[in-house]
PDB file of C-alpha atoms and ligand atoms in Angstrom:
ATOM      1  CA  MET A 288      19.991 -27.992  14.994  1.00 37.00           C
ATOM      2  CA  ALA A 289      22.149 -27.391  18.035  1.00 38.00           C
ATOM      3  CA  ILE A 290      20.288 -27.941  21.327  1.00 39.00           C
ATOM      4  CA  PRO A 291      21.889 -25.903  24.321  1.00 38.00           C
ATOM      5  CA  ASN A 292      23.156 -28.104  27.162  1.00 36.00           C
ATOM      6  CA  ALA A 293      22.333 -25.774  30.128  1.00 35.00           C
ATOM      7  CA  VAL A 294      19.200 -27.708  30.564  1.00 38.00           C
ATOM      8  CA  ALA A 295      21.058 -31.214  29.695  1.00 38.00           C
ATOM      9  CA  GLY A 296      21.662 -33.769  32.921  1.00 43.00           C
ATOM     10  CA  LEU A 297      21.922 -37.149  32.868  1.00 49.00           C
ATOM     11  CA  LEU A 298      18.836 -39.270  33.648  1.00 49.00           C
ATOM     12  CA  ARG A 299      18.236 -41.620  36.430  1.00 46.00           C
ATOM     13  CA  ARG A 300      15.872 -44.657  37.342  1.00 46.00           C
ATOM     14  CA  PRO A 301      16.070 -46.743  34.321  1.00 49.00           C
ATOM     15  CA  ALA A 302      13.242 -48.238  35.130  1.00 51.00           C
ATOM     16  CA  ARG A 303      11.204 -45.873  33.652  1.00 81.00           C
ATOM     17  CA  LEU A 304      13.842 -44.671  31.192  1.00 84.00           C
ATOM     18  CA  GLY A 305      11.536 -44.704  28.194  1.00 86.00           C
ATOM     19  CA  ASP A 306       8.825 -42.023  30.239  1.00 87.00           C
ATOM     20  CA  GLU A 307      11.631 -39.923  31.293  1.00 90.00           C
ATOM     21  CA  VAL A 308      13.591 -39.571  27.845  1.00 93.00           C
ATOM     22  CA  TYR A 309      10.104 -38.484  26.371  1.00 91.00           C
ATOM     23  CA  SER A 310       9.368 -36.120  29.027  1.00 86.00           C
ATOM     24  CA  ALA A 311      12.878 -34.251  28.675  1.00 89.00           C
ATOM     25  CA  ILE A 312      11.942 -34.078  24.832  1.00 92.00           C
ATOM     26  CA  PHE A 313       8.342 -33.311  25.167  1.00 86.00           C
ATOM     27  CA  ALA A 314       9.568 -30.416  27.699  1.00 82.00           C
ATOM     28  CA  ARG A 315      12.269 -29.349  25.165  1.00 87.00           C
ATOM     29  CA  ILE A 316       9.662 -28.577  22.602  1.00 86.00           C
ATOM     30  CA  MET A 317       6.718 -27.418  24.448  1.00 79.00           C
ATOM     31  CA  SER A 318       8.850 -24.786  26.271  1.00 78.00           C
ATOM     32  CA  GLY A 319      10.180 -23.962  22.862  1.00 81.00           C
ATOM     33  CA  GLU A 320      13.412 -24.575  23.533  1.00 87.00           C
ATOM     34  CA  ILE A 321      13.538 -26.765  19.995  1.00 89.00           C
ATOM     35  CA  GLY A 322      11.476 -24.506  18.297  1.00 88.00           C
ATOM     36  CA  PRO A 323       8.291 -25.326  15.594  1.00 90.00           C
ATOM     37  CA  GLY A 324      10.461 -26.649  12.481  1.00 91.00           C
ATOM     38  CA  GLY A 325      13.821 -27.197  14.604  1.00 93.00           C
ATOM     39  CA  ARG A 326      15.888 -30.118  13.792  1.00 94.00           C
ATOM     40  CA  ILE A 327      15.979 -33.033  16.546  1.00 95.00           C
ATOM     41  CA  GLY A 328      19.317 -35.080  15.993  1.00 93.00           C
ATOM     42  CA  VAL A 329      19.220 -38.391  17.830  1.00 95.00           C
ATOM     43  CA  ASP A 330      22.725 -38.426  18.290  1.00 95.00           C
ATOM     44  CA  ALA A 331      22.897 -35.050  20.141  1.00 94.00           C
ATOM     45  CA  LEU A 332      19.776 -35.649  22.236  1.00 94.00           C
ATOM     46  CA  ALA A 333      21.200 -39.336  23.248  1.00 95.00           C
ATOM     47  CA  ARG A 334      24.949 -37.405  24.309  1.00 95.00           C
ATOM     48  CA  GLN A 335      22.687 -34.564  26.407  1.00 93.00           C
ATOM     49  CA  LEU A 336      20.521 -37.384  28.070  1.00 93.00           C
ATOM     50  CA  GLY A 337      23.507 -39.887  28.752  1.00 94.00           C
ATOM     51  CA  VAL A 338      21.265 -42.496  26.830  1.00 95.00           C
ATOM     52  CA  SER A 339      21.349 -44.977  23.595  1.00 95.00           C
ATOM     53  CA  GLN A 340      19.919 -44.275  20.660  1.00 95.00           C
ATOM     54  CA  THR A 341      16.942 -46.513  21.158  1.00 94.00           C
ATOM     55  CA  PRO A 342      15.248 -44.911  23.796  1.00 94.00           C
ATOM     56  CA  ILE A 343      15.491 -41.433  22.005  1.00 96.00           C
ATOM     57  CA  ARG A 344      13.976 -42.604  18.681  1.00 95.00           C
ATOM     58  CA  GLU A 345      11.270 -44.632  20.913  1.00 95.00           C
ATOM     59  CA  ALA A 346      10.295 -41.214  22.366  1.00 95.00           C
ATOM     60  CA  LEU A 347      10.231 -39.472  19.004  1.00 96.00           C
ATOM     61  CA  GLY A 348       8.107 -42.190  17.646  1.00 94.00           C
ATOM     62  CA  ARG A 349       5.700 -41.430  20.487  1.00 91.00           C
ATOM     63  CA  LEU A 350       5.816 -37.712  19.855  1.00 92.00           C
ATOM     64  CA  GLU A 351       5.215 -38.402  16.362  1.00 92.00           C
ATOM     65  CA  ALA A 352       2.267 -40.140  16.900  1.00 88.00           C
ATOM     66  CA  GLU A 353       1.166 -37.300  19.069  1.00 83.00           C
ATOM     67  CA  GLY A 354       1.241 -35.084  16.132  1.00 85.00           C
ATOM     68  CA  LEU A 355       4.168 -32.875  17.948  1.00 88.00           C
ATOM     69  CA  VAL A 356       7.118 -34.322  16.003  1.00 94.00           C
ATOM     70  CA  VAL A 357       7.732 -34.991  12.187  1.00 94.00           C
ATOM     71  CA  LYS A 358       9.720 -37.472  10.449  1.00 95.00           C
ATOM     72  CA  THR A 359      11.126 -36.626   6.680  1.00 93.00           C
ATOM     73  CA  HIS A 360      12.542 -39.274   4.524  1.00 91.00           C
ATOM     74  CA  LEU A 361      16.655 -38.563   4.486  1.00 88.00           C
ATOM     75  CA  VAL A 362      16.293 -35.589   6.636  1.00 88.00           C
ATOM     76  CA  GLY A 363      15.231 -37.195  10.273  1.00 93.00           C
ATOM     77  CA  TYR A 364      12.817 -35.919  12.946  1.00 96.00           C
ATOM     78  CA  SER A 365      11.658 -32.021  13.344  1.00 96.00           C
ATOM     79  CA  VAL A 366       9.399 -30.511  15.407  1.00 94.00           C
ATOM     80  CA  ALA A 367       6.404 -30.007  13.986  1.00 90.00           C
ATOM     81  CA  PRO A 368       5.262 -26.712  12.273  1.00 89.00           C
ATOM     82  CA  GLN A 369       2.564 -24.038  14.540  1.00 86.00           C
ATOM     83  CA  LEU A 370      -0.791 -24.270  13.149  1.00 86.00           C
ATOM     84  CA  SER A 371      -0.979 -21.600  10.685  1.00 88.00           C
ATOM     85  CA  ALA A 372      -4.297 -19.065  11.074  1.00 88.00           C
ATOM     86  CA  ARG A 373      -6.429 -21.428   8.602  1.00 92.00           C
ATOM     87  CA  GLN A 374      -5.339 -24.769  10.085  1.00 90.00           C
ATOM     88  CA  LEU A 375      -6.332 -22.975  13.756  1.00 91.00           C
ATOM     89  CA  ALA A 376      -9.623 -22.354  12.083  1.00 93.00           C
ATOM     90  CA  GLU A 377      -9.998 -25.765  10.766  1.00 94.00           C
ATOM     91  CA  LEU A 378      -9.470 -27.451  14.063  1.00 93.00           C
ATOM     92  CA  TYR A 379     -12.149 -25.255  15.787  1.00 95.00           C
ATOM     93  CA  GLU A 380     -14.604 -26.552  13.010  1.00 96.00           C
ATOM     94  CA  MET A 381     -13.956 -30.096  13.456  1.00 96.00           C
ATOM     95  CA  ARG A 382     -14.041 -29.325  17.464  1.00 96.00           C
ATOM     96  CA  LEU A 383     -17.482 -27.654  17.195  1.00 97.00           C
ATOM     97  CA  LEU A 384     -18.683 -30.522  14.598  1.00 96.00           C
ATOM     98  CA  ILE A 385     -17.329 -33.311  17.489  1.00 97.00           C
ATOM     99  CA  GLU A 386     -17.244 -32.349  20.924  1.00 97.00           C
ATOM    100  CA  PRO A 387     -20.769 -30.635  21.353  1.00 98.00           C
ATOM    101  CA  PHE A 388     -22.056 -33.794  20.576  1.00 98.00           C
ATOM    102  CA  ALA A 389     -19.990 -35.977  22.752  1.00 98.00           C
ATOM    103  CA  ALA A 390     -21.080 -33.611  25.817  1.00 98.00           C
ATOM    104  CA  ARG A 391     -24.950 -34.213  24.623  1.00 98.00           C
ATOM    105  CA  LYS A 392     -24.373 -37.997  24.232  1.00 98.00           C
ATOM    106  CA  CYS A 393     -22.259 -37.826  28.000  1.00 98.00           C
ATOM    107  CA  ALA A 394     -25.474 -36.117  29.678  1.00 98.00           C
ATOM    108  CA  GLU A 395     -27.301 -39.312  28.434  1.00 97.00           C
ATOM    109  CA  VAL A 396     -24.926 -42.045  29.243  1.00 97.00           C
ATOM    110  CA  MET A 397     -21.878 -41.072  31.461  1.00 97.00           C
ATOM    111  CA  PRO A 398     -21.828 -43.452  34.658  1.00 97.00           C
ATOM    112  CA  GLU A 399     -22.028 -41.602  37.963  1.00 97.00           C
ATOM    113  CA  ALA A 400     -18.682 -42.736  39.218  1.00 97.00           C
ATOM    114  CA  VAL A 401     -17.188 -41.026  35.712  1.00 97.00           C
ATOM    115  CA  ILE A 402     -19.209 -37.618  36.386  1.00 97.00           C
ATOM    116  CA  ALA A 403     -17.041 -37.981  39.816  1.00 97.00           C
ATOM    117  CA  GLN A 404     -13.699 -38.221  38.218  1.00 96.00           C
ATOM    118  CA  ILE A 405     -14.483 -35.090  35.564  1.00 96.00           C
ATOM    119  CA  GLU A 406     -15.481 -33.333  39.171  1.00 97.00           C
ATOM    120  CA  ALA A 407     -12.290 -34.464  40.471  1.00 96.00           C
ATOM    121  CA  LEU A 408     -10.599 -32.923  37.162  1.00 95.00           C
ATOM    122  CA  CYS A 409     -11.880 -29.620  37.452  1.00 95.00           C
ATOM    123  CA  ALA A 410     -11.336 -29.512  41.307  1.00 94.00           C
ATOM    124  CA  ASP A 411      -7.422 -30.111  40.180  1.00 93.00           C
ATOM    125  CA  MET A 412      -7.617 -27.393  37.225  1.00 92.00           C
ATOM    126  CA  ALA A 413      -9.277 -24.785  39.869  1.00 92.00           C
ATOM    127  CA  ALA A 414      -6.077 -25.354  42.107  1.00 90.00           C
ATOM    128  CA  LEU A 415      -4.249 -24.060  39.514  1.00 87.00           C
ATOM    129  CA  ALA A 416      -6.518 -20.889  38.709  1.00 80.00           C
ATOM    130  CA  ASN A 417      -4.443 -17.584  38.234  1.00 74.00           C
ATOM    131  CA  ALA A 418      -1.021 -19.683  38.286  1.00 76.00           C
ATOM    132  CA  GLU A 419       1.473 -17.987  36.330  1.00 75.00           C
ATOM    133  CA  GLY A 420       4.419 -19.911  34.455  1.00 74.00           C
ATOM    134  CA  LEU A 421       5.226 -22.501  32.117  1.00 71.00           C
ATOM    135  CA  ASP A 422       4.688 -25.425  34.851  1.00 75.00           C
ATOM    136  CA  ALA A 423       1.513 -24.728  36.048  1.00 80.00           C
ATOM    137  CA  TYR A 424       0.141 -23.841  32.314  1.00 79.00           C
ATOM    138  CA  ALA A 425       1.396 -27.281  31.017  1.00 76.00           C
ATOM    139  CA  GLN A 426      -0.053 -29.031  34.443  1.00 82.00           C
ATOM    140  CA  PHE A 427      -3.266 -27.145  33.142  1.00 85.00           C
ATOM    141  CA  GLY A 428      -2.911 -28.145  29.572  1.00 83.00           C
ATOM    142  CA  GLN A 429      -2.823 -31.684  30.567  1.00 82.00           C
ATOM    143  CA  LEU A 430      -5.911 -31.729  32.656  1.00 90.00           C
ATOM    144  CA  ASP A 431      -7.603 -29.849  30.312  1.00 90.00           C
ATOM    145  CA  MET A 432      -6.902 -32.507  27.985  1.00 88.00           C
ATOM    146  CA  ALA A 433      -7.961 -35.225  30.370  1.00 91.00           C
ATOM    147  CA  PHE A 434     -10.986 -33.397  30.819  1.00 95.00           C
ATOM    148  CA  HIS A 435     -12.043 -33.416  27.105  1.00 95.00           C
ATOM    149  CA  ASP A 436     -10.490 -36.841  26.388  1.00 93.00           C
ATOM    150  CA  GLN A 437     -12.959 -38.295  29.029  1.00 96.00           C
ATOM    151  CA  ILE A 438     -15.949 -36.796  27.595  1.00 97.00           C
ATOM    152  CA  ALA A 439     -15.071 -38.135  24.170  1.00 96.00           C
ATOM    153  CA  VAL A 440     -14.494 -41.640  25.770  1.00 96.00           C
ATOM    154  CA  SER A 441     -17.668 -41.310  27.530  1.00 96.00           C
ATOM    155  CA  ALA A 442     -19.661 -40.804  24.361  1.00 96.00           C
ATOM    156  CA  ASP A 443     -18.892 -44.095  23.638  1.00 93.00           C
ATOM    157  CA  ASN A 444     -18.313 -43.936  19.848  1.00 95.00           C
ATOM    158  CA  ALA A 445     -14.964 -45.282  18.788  1.00 95.00           C
ATOM    159  CA  LEU A 446     -14.792 -43.269  15.428  1.00 95.00           C
ATOM    160  CA  LEU A 447     -15.779 -40.062  17.305  1.00 95.00           C
ATOM    161  CA  LEU A 448     -12.775 -40.569  19.783  1.00 93.00           C
ATOM    162  CA  GLN A 449     -10.540 -41.648  16.850  1.00 92.00           C
ATOM    163  CA  ALA A 450     -11.356 -38.551  15.088  1.00 93.00           C
ATOM    164  CA  LEU A 451     -10.998 -36.297  18.025  1.00 93.00           C
ATOM    165  CA  ALA A 452      -7.671 -37.713  18.834  1.00 89.00           C
ATOM    166  CA  GLY A 453      -6.257 -37.265  15.313  1.00 88.00           C
ATOM    167  CA  LEU A 454      -6.751 -33.638  15.743  1.00 89.00           C
ATOM    168  CA  HIS A 455      -3.847 -33.216  18.382  1.00 85.00           C
ATOM    169  CA  ALA A 456      -5.498 -30.500  19.311  1.00 86.00           C
ATOM    170  CA  HIS A 457      -4.035 -29.751  23.017  1.00 81.00           C
ATOM    171  CA  VAL A 458      -0.489 -30.424  21.760  1.00 78.00           C
ATOM    172  CA  HIS A 459      -0.753 -27.524  19.214  1.00 81.00           C
ATOM    173  CA  LEU A 460      -2.863 -25.643  21.029  1.00 83.00           C
ATOM    174  CA  PHE A 461      -0.724 -25.037  23.843  1.00 77.00           C
ATOM    175  CA  ARG A 462       2.300 -24.214  21.946  1.00 79.00           C
ATOM    176  CA  LEU A 463       0.540 -21.078  20.642  1.00 78.00           C
ATOM    177  CA  VAL A 464       0.196 -19.575  23.658  1.00 73.00           C
ATOM    178  CA  ARG A 465       3.626 -17.346  24.894  1.00 63.00           C
ATOM    179  CA  GLU A 466       2.257 -15.632  28.025  1.00 65.00           C
ATOM    180  CA  PRO A 467       0.666 -18.706  29.897  1.00 66.00           C
ATOM    181  CA  ARG A 468      -1.663 -17.901  32.361  1.00 70.00           C
ATOM    182  CA  VAL A 469      -4.784 -20.095  33.643  1.00 70.00           C
ATOM    183  CA  THR A 470      -7.677 -18.137  34.187  1.00 75.00           C
ATOM    184  CA  ARG A 471     -10.784 -18.430  36.091  1.00 83.00           C
ATOM    185  CA  THR A 472     -12.982 -18.058  32.931  1.00 88.00           C
ATOM    186  CA  VAL A 473     -11.882 -21.632  31.374  1.00 90.00           C
ATOM    187  CA  LEU A 474     -12.919 -23.265  34.731  1.00 93.00           C
ATOM    188  CA  ASP A 475     -16.574 -21.506  34.827  1.00 94.00           C
ATOM    189  CA  GLU A 476     -17.064 -23.150  31.092  1.00 96.00           C
ATOM    190  CA  HIS A 477     -15.752 -26.582  32.113  1.00 96.00           C
ATOM    191  CA  GLU A 478     -18.163 -26.339  35.238  1.00 96.00           C
ATOM    192  CA  ALA A 479     -21.107 -25.540  33.835  1.00 97.00           C
ATOM    193  CA  LEU A 480     -20.488 -28.352  31.232  1.00 98.00           C
ATOM    194  CA  VAL A 481     -20.125 -30.679  34.122  1.00 98.00           C
ATOM    195  CA  ALA A 482     -23.092 -29.312  36.036  1.00 98.00           C
ATOM    196  CA  ALA A 483     -25.146 -30.127  32.591  1.00 98.00           C
ATOM    197  CA  ILE A 484     -24.241 -33.426  32.440  1.00 98.00           C
ATOM    198  CA  LYS A 485     -24.760 -34.126  36.031  1.00 97.00           C
ATOM    199  CA  ALA A 486     -28.130 -32.466  35.469  1.00 98.00           C
ATOM    200  CA  ARG A 487     -28.791 -34.901  32.930  1.00 98.00           C
ATOM    201  CA  ASP A 488     -29.672 -32.322  30.369  1.00 98.00           C
ATOM    202  CA  PRO A 489     -28.446 -33.058  26.635  1.00 98.00           C
ATOM    203  CA  ALA A 490     -29.067 -29.794  25.290  1.00 98.00           C
ATOM    204  CA  ALA A 491     -27.653 -27.910  28.015  1.00 98.00           C
ATOM    205  CA  ALA A 492     -24.247 -29.962  27.516  1.00 98.00           C
ATOM    206  CA  GLU A 493     -24.056 -29.621  24.204  1.00 98.00           C
ATOM    207  CA  GLN A 494     -24.530 -25.836  24.378  1.00 98.00           C
ATOM    208  CA  ALA A 495     -22.303 -25.504  27.357  1.00 98.00           C
ATOM    209  CA  MET A 496     -19.235 -27.309  25.621  1.00 98.00           C
ATOM    210  CA  ARG A 497     -20.499 -25.079  22.037  1.00 98.00           C
ATOM    211  CA  ALA A 498     -19.708 -22.265  23.968  1.00 98.00           C
ATOM    212  CA  HIS A 499     -16.800 -23.343  25.691  1.00 96.00           C
ATOM    213  CA  ILE A 500     -15.297 -24.103  22.399  1.00 96.00           C
ATOM    214  CA  GLU A 501     -16.040 -20.834  20.318  1.00 96.00           C
ATOM    215  CA  ARG A 502     -14.599 -18.888  23.725  1.00 94.00           C
ATOM    216  CA  SER A 503     -11.539 -21.070  23.557  1.00 91.00           C
ATOM    217  CA  HIS A 504     -11.174 -20.259  19.612  1.00 92.00           C
ATOM    218  CA  ALA A 505     -11.548 -16.775  20.649  1.00 90.00           C
ATOM    219  CA  ARG A 506      -8.695 -16.605  23.180  1.00 86.00           C
ATOM    220  CA  PHE A 507      -6.138 -18.837  21.019  1.00 84.00           C
ATOM    221  CA  ALA A 508      -6.882 -16.462  18.366  1.00 84.00           C
ATOM    222  CA  ALA A 509      -6.108 -13.501  20.304  1.00 81.00           C
ATOM    223  CA  ALA A 510      -3.044 -15.213  21.140  1.00 71.00           C
TER     224      ALA A 510
HETATM  225 ZN1   ZN B 108     -11.503 -27.175  28.131  1.00 77.55          ZN
END
């Protein structure tokens, strides 16, 4: 698939070239410029970004590991397809198995310093409240991913962390929404969860995470 040249620009700062190439391709996928299932031509990208094929292939390998890109034998790279309704339901079933338990454990074992960190993430997300547009939404998505990752890390179970990471929930979910908007509702759900962890109340933390995931499912199913 041909990629429009409108957004092409030569990349600078070669010291962080790999990251820049990654971000450029990530942005094209998240914005829908290269749609689900769309072919990603290594040559074309290398020309557009003014780099060799090596950093392009490295970035695509990273995106493949994150579930956003698939590599097919003899065909090459393409953007991972959107989740079907069934896959979305399965994703939420798995999140409901894993994350409420992780939240329960966090109420028991999360160090105070880490609680302060997730409160800071909540504050950063609150600063984006009611923001519209893809940039604010993408920022919110990354903060939300960091928030959920930190809870999974703090649950202190490597297999749990691996299972959750393997779902690639955030990269799939944030591509489903066409009219991005960050609302107060999500922030309230996160704050209830953090309050329960801070109060060292495992049952309340588990319940708050379950409620957050169920409501999130309803929001994405509607979108
Ligand atoms: Zn969340």
